[in-house]
Amino acid sequence: MEYSIEIDKLTKIFNGKVKAVDAVSLKIKKGEIYGLLGQNGAGKSTLIKMLTGSLKPTSGSAKIAGFDLMDDSMKIRRITGVVPQDLTTDGDLSGRENLKLIADLYDIPKKEALERIDVLLHMVDLYDVRDRHAENYSGGMRKRLELACGLMNTPEVLFLDEPTLGLDVTTREHLWKYIRAVQKEFGITIILTSHYLDEVDALANELSIIDHGKIVISGTSDELKKSLKGDIITLRVKSNKEYEVLQGFPEAIEIKRMETGDIRMKVNNSDEVLPKLMKFLSGHGISPESINIRKPSLDEVFIEYTGRNIDSEAGNVDYAKLMMTRR
Ligand SMILES: Nc1ncnc2c1ncn2[C@@H]1O[C@H](COP(=O)(O)OP(=O)(O)OP(=O)(O)O)[C@@H](O)[C@H]1O
Ligand SMILES: [Mg+2]
């Protein structure tokens, strides 16, 4: 198996105390899209910044396309592309001028640069607006320009830090199309960070969940879902007493009380178990405020391994909690 990236116990401690990345070890296969999923502050950008040479690791090591992060940093710069979380393109320049600027940075010969710029502009569907100032691009167009900039040096490895952050759902899905096309046409390895579960689920061949600077679980989306070993029933009850009673429910493989107070129960087959659960509840005089049944999803995977909801977008917001805090 050929790995494009091998990370060994990479760690970043800021100001001697904030452990932003905590001994992360990962192997990323050549030519795949690898997702790093985590909440705000999980350490995603810090990890990317270390791998792209803009931040010095506190300890640990990494190899990118066989090159050592410390010893071959110049080589790594040549063969990697990066689209940082914050916009880097210049709004006062046109899309094409922005790409020219990057080409100059990499000393790409003029003729080759111009050809490549046209290919990239076509690829991200910005050719028709190539001479418009970037500040007049829509959010999605601007992100596509950033993507093209990251590809200017024909990288072997491309880092995308939150490529669709802040865009509306339709525009985000639209951008996925370009990310897939880049991977397919150039056959490069893409490392993508996101706190959008659907994004990682849709794009990544493999993923890791990163929480408080640590990798908590890695695998394909299917493997992670299967690792849950069952359907999840979430019950909202009034008190701890009901939780104690529910622990006696024989069909529950596992039962937990969440930080939110909800009871999270794993069962083999929710379709079969639900009627039994209803009987059990009424038999014990329990009437939950709500019952929610879910088949294994990446949301559930995230909750399982971090103990929390990712809470990053409307679809994942705990509405009941939101209502409570708003009241
Ligand atoms: N330059 C810095 N100095 C001190 N602390 C920092 C610095 N950069 C990041 N941190 C801290 O490191 C932790 C990880 O931050 P990081 O930006 O890597 O998270 P992230 O997963 O990219 O979050 P987001 O989803 O918000 O982009 C946070 O606690 C952050 O406050
Ligand atoms: Mg970040």
CSV table of C-alpha atoms and ligand atoms in Angstrom, one decimal:
chain,number,residue,atom,x,y,z
A,1,MET,CA,0.0,0.0,0.0
A,2,GLU,CA,1.3,3.3,-1.0
A,3,TYR,CA,0.8,6.2,1.4
A,4,SER,CA,0.8,9.8,0.4
A,5,ILE,CA,1.0,11.1,3.9
A,6,GLU,CA,2.3,9.4,7.0
A,7,ILE,CA,1.9,11.3,10.3
A,8,ASP,CA,3.6,10.2,13.4
A,9,LYS,CA,2.6,11.6,16.8
A,10,LEU,CA,2.4,15.2,15.5
A,11,THR,CA,1.8,17.6,18.3
A,12,LYS,CA,1.3,21.4,18.6
A,13,ILE,CA,1.3,23.1,21.9
A,14,PHE,CA,0.7,26.9,21.8
A,15,ASN,CA,2.3,29.1,24.4
A,16,GLY,CA,3.4,26.1,26.4
A,17,LYS,CA,-0.1,25.2,27.4
A,18,VAL,CA,-2.8,25.0,24.6
A,19,LYS,CA,-2.5,21.5,23.2
A,20,ALA,CA,-4.1,22.1,19.8
A,21,VAL,CA,-2.9,18.9,18.2
A,22,ASP,CA,-2.2,16.0,20.5
A,23,ALA,CA,0.0,13.2,19.1
A,24,VAL,CA,-1.9,12.7,15.9
A,25,SER,CA,-0.8,9.6,13.9
A,26,LEU,CA,-2.4,8.9,10.5
A,27,LYS,CA,-1.7,7.2,7.2
A,28,ILE,CA,-3.4,8.6,4.2
A,29,LYS,CA,-3.5,6.5,1.0
A,30,LYS,CA,-2.4,7.9,-2.3
A,31,GLY,CA,-5.2,9.2,-4.5
A,32,GLU,CA,-7.9,9.3,-1.9
A,33,ILE,CA,-10.0,12.1,-0.4
A,34,TYR,CA,-9.4,12.0,3.3
A,35,GLY,CA,-11.7,13.8,5.6
A,36,LEU,CA,-10.8,15.3,9.0
A,37,LEU,CA,-14.1,15.9,10.8
A,38,GLY,CA,-14.2,18.0,14.0
A,39,GLN,CA,-15.9,20.8,15.9
A,40,ASN,CA,-14.7,24.4,16.1
A,41,GLY,CA,-11.3,24.4,17.9
A,42,ALA,CA,-10.7,20.6,17.4
A,43,GLY,CA,-7.3,21.3,15.9
A,44,LYS,CA,-8.0,20.8,12.2
A,45,SER,CA,-6.4,24.0,10.9
A,46,THR,CA,-3.4,23.6,13.2
A,47,LEU,CA,-2.8,20.2,11.8
A,48,ILE,CA,-3.1,21.4,8.2
A,49,LYS,CA,-0.8,24.4,8.9
A,50,MET,CA,1.8,22.0,10.3
A,51,LEU,CA,1.6,19.7,7.3
A,52,THR,CA,1.8,22.6,4.9
A,53,GLY,CA,4.8,24.1,6.6
A,54,SER,CA,3.2,27.3,7.9
A,55,LEU,CA,3.4,26.2,11.5
A,56,LYS,CA,6.3,24.4,13.2
A,57,PRO,CA,5.3,21.3,15.1
A,58,THR,CA,6.1,21.1,18.8
A,59,SER,CA,7.0,17.4,18.4
A,60,GLY,CA,6.4,14.5,16.1
A,61,SER,CA,7.1,14.0,12.5
A,62,ALA,CA,5.4,13.5,9.1
A,63,LYS,CA,6.2,12.5,5.6
A,64,ILE,CA,4.4,13.9,2.6
A,65,ALA,CA,4.9,12.0,-0.7
A,66,GLY,CA,8.0,10.5,1.0
A,67,PHE,CA,9.5,13.8,1.9
A,68,ASP,CA,10.2,14.6,5.5
A,69,LEU,CA,8.3,17.6,6.9
A,70,MET,CA,11.4,19.0,8.7
A,71,ASP,CA,14.2,18.2,6.3
A,72,ASP,CA,12.5,18.6,2.9
A,73,SER,CA,10.2,21.5,3.6
A,74,MET,CA,11.0,23.3,0.3
A,75,LYS,CA,10.3,20.1,-1.7
A,76,ILE,CA,7.0,19.7,0.2
A,77,ARG,CA,6.0,23.2,-0.7
A,78,ARG,CA,6.5,22.5,-4.4
A,79,ILE,CA,4.4,19.3,-4.5
A,80,THR,CA,1.5,20.4,-2.2
A,81,GLY,CA,-1.3,22.8,-2.8
A,82,VAL,CA,-3.3,24.4,0.0
A,83,VAL,CA,-6.6,26.2,0.2
A,84,PRO,CA,-6.6,27.7,3.7
A,85,GLN,CA,-9.7,28.3,5.8
A,86,ASP,CA,-9.6,32.1,5.3
A,87,LEU,CA,-9.7,33.6,1.8
A,88,THR,CA,-6.3,34.3,0.4
A,89,THR,CA,-7.2,35.7,-3.0
A,90,ASP,CA,-6.9,39.4,-3.6
A,91,GLY,CA,-10.3,41.1,-4.2
A,92,ASP,CA,-8.7,43.9,-6.1
A,93,LEU,CA,-7.4,41.6,-8.7
A,94,SER,CA,-9.3,39.6,-11.2
A,95,GLY,CA,-9.6,35.8,-11.1
A,96,ARG,CA,-7.0,35.5,-13.8
A,97,GLU,CA,-4.6,38.0,-12.2
A,98,ASN,CA,-4.8,36.1,-8.9
A,99,LEU,CA,-3.8,32.9,-10.6
A,100,LYS,CA,-1.0,34.7,-12.4
A,101,LEU,CA,0.3,35.9,-9.1
A,102,ILE,CA,0.4,32.4,-7.8
A,103,ALA,CA,2.2,31.2,-11.0
A,104,ASP,CA,4.9,33.9,-10.4
A,105,LEU,CA,5.3,32.7,-6.8
A,106,TYR,CA,6.1,29.2,-8.1
A,107,ASP,CA,8.3,30.5,-10.9
A,108,ILE,CA,6.1,28.7,-13.5
A,109,PRO,CA,7.3,29.7,-17.0
A,110,LYS,CA,4.9,32.3,-18.6
A,111,LYS,CA,3.6,30.2,-21.5
A,112,GLU,CA,3.0,27.2,-19.3
A,113,ALA,CA,1.4,29.4,-16.6
A,114,LEU,CA,-1.1,31.0,-19.1
A,115,GLU,CA,-2.1,27.6,-20.5
A,116,ARG,CA,-2.6,26.2,-17.0
A,117,ILE,CA,-4.6,29.2,-15.9
A,118,ASP,CA,-7.0,28.7,-18.7
A,119,VAL,CA,-7.4,25.0,-17.9
A,120,LEU,CA,-8.0,25.8,-14.3
A,121,LEU,CA,-10.5,28.6,-15.0
A,122,HIS,CA,-12.4,26.3,-17.2
A,123,MET,CA,-12.3,23.6,-14.7
A,124,VAL,CA,-13.9,25.7,-11.9
A,125,ASP,CA,-16.2,27.4,-14.4
A,126,LEU,CA,-14.8,30.8,-13.9
A,127,TYR,CA,-13.5,31.3,-17.4
A,128,ASP,CA,-16.3,33.7,-18.4
A,129,VAL,CA,-15.7,35.9,-15.4
A,130,ARG,CA,-11.9,35.6,-15.4
A,131,ASP,CA,-11.4,39.4,-15.8
A,132,ARG,CA,-13.9,40.4,-13.1
A,133,HIS,CA,-12.5,41.5,-9.7
A,134,ALA,CA,-12.5,38.7,-7.2
A,135,GLU,CA,-14.3,40.9,-4.7
A,136,ASN,CA,-17.3,40.9,-7.0
A,137,TYR,CA,-17.5,37.1,-7.2
A,138,SER,CA,-20.2,35.3,-5.3
A,139,GLY,CA,-19.2,33.3,-2.2
A,140,GLY,CA,-19.1,30.1,-4.2
A,141,MET,CA,-17.2,31.6,-7.1
A,142,ARG,CA,-14.6,33.0,-4.7
A,143,LYS,CA,-14.1,29.6,-3.1
A,144,ARG,CA,-13.7,28.0,-6.6
A,145,LEU,CA,-11.1,30.6,-7.4
A,146,GLU,CA,-9.3,29.6,-4.1
A,147,LEU,CA,-9.5,26.0,-5.3
A,148,ALA,CA,-7.9,26.9,-8.6
A,149,CYS,CA,-5.2,28.8,-6.8
A,150,GLY,CA,-4.4,25.7,-4.7
A,151,LEU,CA,-4.0,23.7,-8.0
A,152,MET,CA,-1.7,26.2,-9.8
A,153,ASN,CA,1.5,24.3,-9.0
A,154,THR,CA,0.0,20.9,-10.1
A,155,PRO,CA,0.3,19.5,-6.6
A,156,GLU,CA,0.4,15.8,-5.8
A,157,VAL,CA,-1.3,16.5,-2.5
A,158,LEU,CA,-4.0,19.1,-2.0
A,159,PHE,CA,-5.1,20.4,1.5
A,160,LEU,CA,-8.5,21.9,1.7
A,161,ASP,CA,-9.3,23.5,5.0
A,162,GLU,CA,-13.0,23.9,5.3
A,163,PRO,CA,-13.6,24.4,1.6
A,164,THR,CA,-17.3,25.3,1.9
A,165,LEU,CA,-17.4,27.1,5.2
A,166,GLY,CA,-20.2,29.6,5.4
A,167,LEU,CA,-21.7,28.8,2.0
A,168,ASP,CA,-25.4,27.9,1.7
A,169,VAL,CA,-26.3,24.2,1.2
A,170,THR,CA,-26.8,24.4,-2.5
A,171,THR,CA,-23.5,26.2,-3.2
A,172,ARG,CA,-21.7,23.7,-0.9
A,173,GLU,CA,-23.0,20.8,-2.8
A,174,HIS,CA,-22.1,22.5,-6.0
A,175,LEU,CA,-18.5,22.9,-4.8
A,176,TRP,CA,-18.3,19.2,-4.0
A,177,LYS,CA,-18.7,18.5,-7.7
A,178,TYR,CA,-15.5,20.5,-8.4
A,179,ILE,CA,-13.6,18.8,-5.6
A,180,ARG,CA,-14.6,15.4,-6.9
A,181,ALA,CA,-13.6,16.5,-10.4
A,182,VAL,CA,-10.2,17.7,-9.2
A,183,GLN,CA,-9.5,14.3,-7.5
A,184,LYS,CA,-10.6,12.4,-10.6
A,185,GLU,CA,-8.9,14.4,-13.3
A,186,PHE,CA,-5.6,15.0,-11.5
A,187,GLY,CA,-5.6,11.8,-9.4
A,188,ILE,CA,-4.2,13.6,-6.5
A,189,THR,CA,-4.6,13.0,-2.8
A,190,ILE,CA,-6.9,15.5,-1.1
A,191,ILE,CA,-7.1,16.1,2.6
A,192,LEU,CA,-10.2,17.9,3.5
A,193,THR,CA,-11.2,19.3,6.9
A,194,SER,CA,-14.8,20.1,7.7
A,195,HIS,CA,-17.3,20.3,10.5
A,196,TYR,CA,-20.1,19.4,8.0
A,197,LEU,CA,-20.9,15.8,8.5
A,198,ASP,CA,-22.7,15.6,5.1
A,199,GLU,CA,-19.6,17.0,3.4
A,200,VAL,CA,-17.3,14.4,4.8
A,201,ASP,CA,-19.8,11.7,4.2
A,202,ALA,CA,-20.3,12.7,0.6
A,203,LEU,CA,-16.7,13.3,-0.4
A,204,ALA,CA,-14.3,11.3,1.8
A,205,ASN,CA,-13.1,7.8,1.0
A,206,GLU,CA,-11.8,7.6,4.6
A,207,LEU,CA,-12.1,9.9,7.5
A,208,SER,CA,-10.9,10.6,11.0
A,209,ILE,CA,-12.9,12.3,13.8
A,210,ILE,CA,-10.6,14.8,15.6
A,211,ASP,CA,-11.7,16.0,19.0
A,212,HIS,CA,-9.6,18.2,21.4
A,213,GLY,CA,-6.6,17.7,19.2
A,214,LYS,CA,-6.8,13.9,19.2
A,215,ILE,CA,-8.0,11.4,16.6
A,216,VAL,CA,-10.8,9.5,18.2
A,217,ILE,CA,-11.7,7.1,15.4
A,218,SER,CA,-10.7,6.5,11.8
A,219,GLY,CA,-12.1,4.5,8.9
A,220,THR,CA,-14.5,4.6,6.0
A,221,SER,CA,-17.8,6.2,6.7
A,222,ASP,CA,-19.4,2.7,6.4
A,223,GLU,CA,-17.0,1.1,8.8
A,224,LEU,CA,-17.6,3.8,11.3
A,225,LYS,CA,-21.4,3.5,10.9
A,226,LYS,CA,-21.1,-0.3,11.3
A,227,SER,CA,-19.0,0.1,14.4
A,228,LEU,CA,-22.0,1.5,16.1
A,229,LYS,CA,-23.5,-2.0,16.1
A,230,GLY,CA,-27.1,-1.1,16.1
A,231,ASP,CA,-29.8,1.5,15.8
A,232,ILE,CA,-30.1,4.3,18.2
A,233,ILE,CA,-33.2,5.3,20.2
A,234,THR,CA,-33.1,8.6,22.0
A,235,LEU,CA,-35.6,9.3,24.6
A,236,ARG,CA,-36.3,12.6,26.4
A,237,VAL,CA,-37.5,11.9,29.9
A,238,LYS,CA,-38.2,14.1,32.9
A,239,SER,CA,-35.9,12.7,35.5
A,240,ASN,CA,-33.1,10.4,36.5
A,241,LYS,CA,-35.7,8.0,38.0
A,242,GLU,CA,-36.9,7.1,34.5
A,243,TYR,CA,-33.4,6.5,33.4
A,244,GLU,CA,-32.9,4.0,36.2
A,245,VAL,CA,-36.1,2.2,35.2
A,246,LEU,CA,-35.1,2.1,31.6
A,247,GLN,CA,-31.8,0.4,32.4
A,248,GLY,CA,-33.9,-2.6,33.1
A,249,PHE,CA,-35.2,-2.7,29.5
A,250,PRO,CA,-34.0,-6.1,28.3
A,251,GLU,CA,-33.6,-5.2,24.6
A,252,ALA,CA,-31.1,-2.4,25.2
A,253,ILE,CA,-27.6,-3.4,24.1
A,254,GLU,CA,-26.3,-0.2,25.7
A,255,ILE,CA,-27.9,2.7,27.5
A,256,LYS,CA,-26.4,6.0,28.4
A,257,ARG,CA,-27.5,9.3,29.8
A,258,MET,CA,-26.2,12.2,27.6
A,259,GLU,CA,-25.0,15.6,28.8
A,260,THR,CA,-28.3,17.0,27.5
A,261,GLY,CA,-30.2,14.6,29.8
A,262,ASP,CA,-31.5,12.5,27.0
A,263,ILE,CA,-31.3,8.8,27.2
A,264,ARG,CA,-29.4,7.1,24.3
A,265,MET,CA,-30.1,3.5,23.8
A,266,LYS,CA,-28.6,1.1,21.3
A,267,VAL,CA,-30.8,-1.8,20.0
A,268,ASN,CA,-30.3,-4.4,17.4
A,269,ASN,CA,-33.3,-3.7,15.2
A,270,SER,CA,-35.4,-0.7,16.1
A,271,ASP,CA,-38.4,-1.8,14.1
A,272,GLU,CA,-38.7,-4.9,16.2
A,273,VAL,CA,-37.7,-3.3,19.5
A,274,LEU,CA,-39.9,-0.2,19.3
A,275,PRO,CA,-43.3,-2.0,20.1
A,276,LYS,CA,-41.6,-3.7,23.0
A,277,LEU,CA,-40.2,-0.5,24.3
A,278,MET,CA,-43.6,1.2,24.1
A,279,LYS,CA,-45.0,-1.7,26.1
A,280,PHE,CA,-42.2,-1.4,28.7
A,281,LEU,CA,-42.6,2.3,29.0
A,282,SER,CA,-46.4,2.2,29.5
A,283,GLY,CA,-46.0,-0.8,31.9
A,284,HIS,CA,-43.7,1.4,34.1
A,285,GLY,CA,-45.9,4.5,33.7
A,286,ILE,CA,-43.3,6.4,31.8
A,287,SER,CA,-44.3,8.8,29.1
A,288,PRO,CA,-41.2,10.3,27.4
A,289,GLU,CA,-41.4,13.8,26.0
A,290,SER,CA,-40.0,12.5,22.8
A,291,ILE,CA,-38.7,9.4,21.2
A,292,ASN,CA,-36.3,9.5,18.3
A,293,ILE,CA,-35.1,6.5,16.3
A,294,ARG,CA,-32.1,6.7,14.0
A,295,LYS,CA,-30.3,4.2,11.9
A,296,PRO,CA,-26.5,4.5,12.1
A,297,SER,CA,-25.4,7.8,10.5
A,298,LEU,CA,-22.3,9.9,10.7
A,299,ASP,CA,-24.1,12.1,13.2
A,300,GLU,CA,-24.5,9.1,15.5
A,301,VAL,CA,-20.9,8.1,14.9
A,302,PHE,CA,-19.8,11.6,16.0
A,303,ILE,CA,-22.0,11.4,19.2
A,304,GLU,CA,-20.8,7.9,20.0
A,305,TYR,CA,-17.1,8.8,19.9
A,306,THR,CA,-17.1,12.4,21.2
A,307,GLY,CA,-20.2,12.3,23.5
A,308,ARG,CA,-21.5,15.4,21.8
A,309,ASN,CA,-23.5,16.6,18.8
A,310,ILE,CA,-21.3,18.3,16.2
A,311,ASP,CA,-23.8,21.2,16.4
A,312,SER,CA,-22.4,23.0,13.5
A,313,GLU,CA,-25.3,23.4,11.1
A,314,ALA,CA,-29.1,23.6,11.1
A,315,GLY,CA,-29.5,19.9,10.3
A,316,ASN,CA,-27.5,18.9,13.3
A,317,VAL,CA,-28.8,21.4,15.9
A,318,ASP,CA,-30.5,20.0,18.9
A,319,TYR,CA,-33.7,22.0,18.4
A,320,ALA,CA,-35.2,21.1,21.7
A,321,LYS,CA,-32.1,22.5,23.5
A,322,LEU,CA,-32.1,25.5,21.3
A,323,MET,CA,-35.7,26.3,22.1
A,324,MET,CA,-35.0,25.9,25.8
A,325,THR,CA,-32.1,28.4,25.7
A,326,ARG,CA,-34.2,30.8,23.7
A,327,ARG,CA,-37.1,30.8,26.0
B,1,LIG,N1,-1.8,30.9,17.0
B,1,LIG,C1,-2.4,30.3,18.1
B,1,LIG,N2,-2.1,30.7,19.3
B,1,LIG,C2,-2.8,30.1,20.4
B,1,LIG,N3,-3.7,29.2,20.3
B,1,LIG,C3,-4.1,28.8,19.0
B,1,LIG,C4,-3.5,29.4,17.9
B,1,LIG,N4,-4.1,28.8,16.8
B,1,LIG,C5,-5.0,28.0,17.2
B,1,LIG,N5,-5.0,28.0,18.6
B,1,LIG,C6,-5.9,27.2,19.4
B,1,LIG,O1,-5.8,25.8,19.1
B,1,LIG,C7,-7.0,25.1,19.1
B,1,LIG,C8,-7.3,24.5,17.8
B,1,LIG,O2,-7.5,25.5,16.8
B,1,LIG,P1,-7.7,25.2,15.3
B,1,LIG,O3,-7.9,26.5,14.6
B,1,LIG,O4,-6.7,24.3,14.8
B,1,LIG,O5,-9.1,24.5,15.3
B,1,LIG,P2,-10.1,24.1,14.1
B,1,LIG,O6,-10.4,22.6,14.3
B,1,LIG,O7,-9.5,24.5,12.8
B,1,LIG,O8,-11.4,25.0,14.3
B,1,LIG,P3,-12.4,25.7,13.3
B,1,LIG,O9,-13.4,24.6,13.0
B,1,LIG,O10,-13.0,26.7,14.1
B,1,LIG,O11,-11.6,26.2,12.1
B,1,LIG,C9,-8.0,26.1,19.6
B,1,LIG,O12,-8.2,26.0,20.9
B,1,LIG,C10,-7.4,27.5,19.2
B,1,LIG,O13,-7.8,28.5,20.1
B,2,MG,MG,-10.1,25.6,11.2
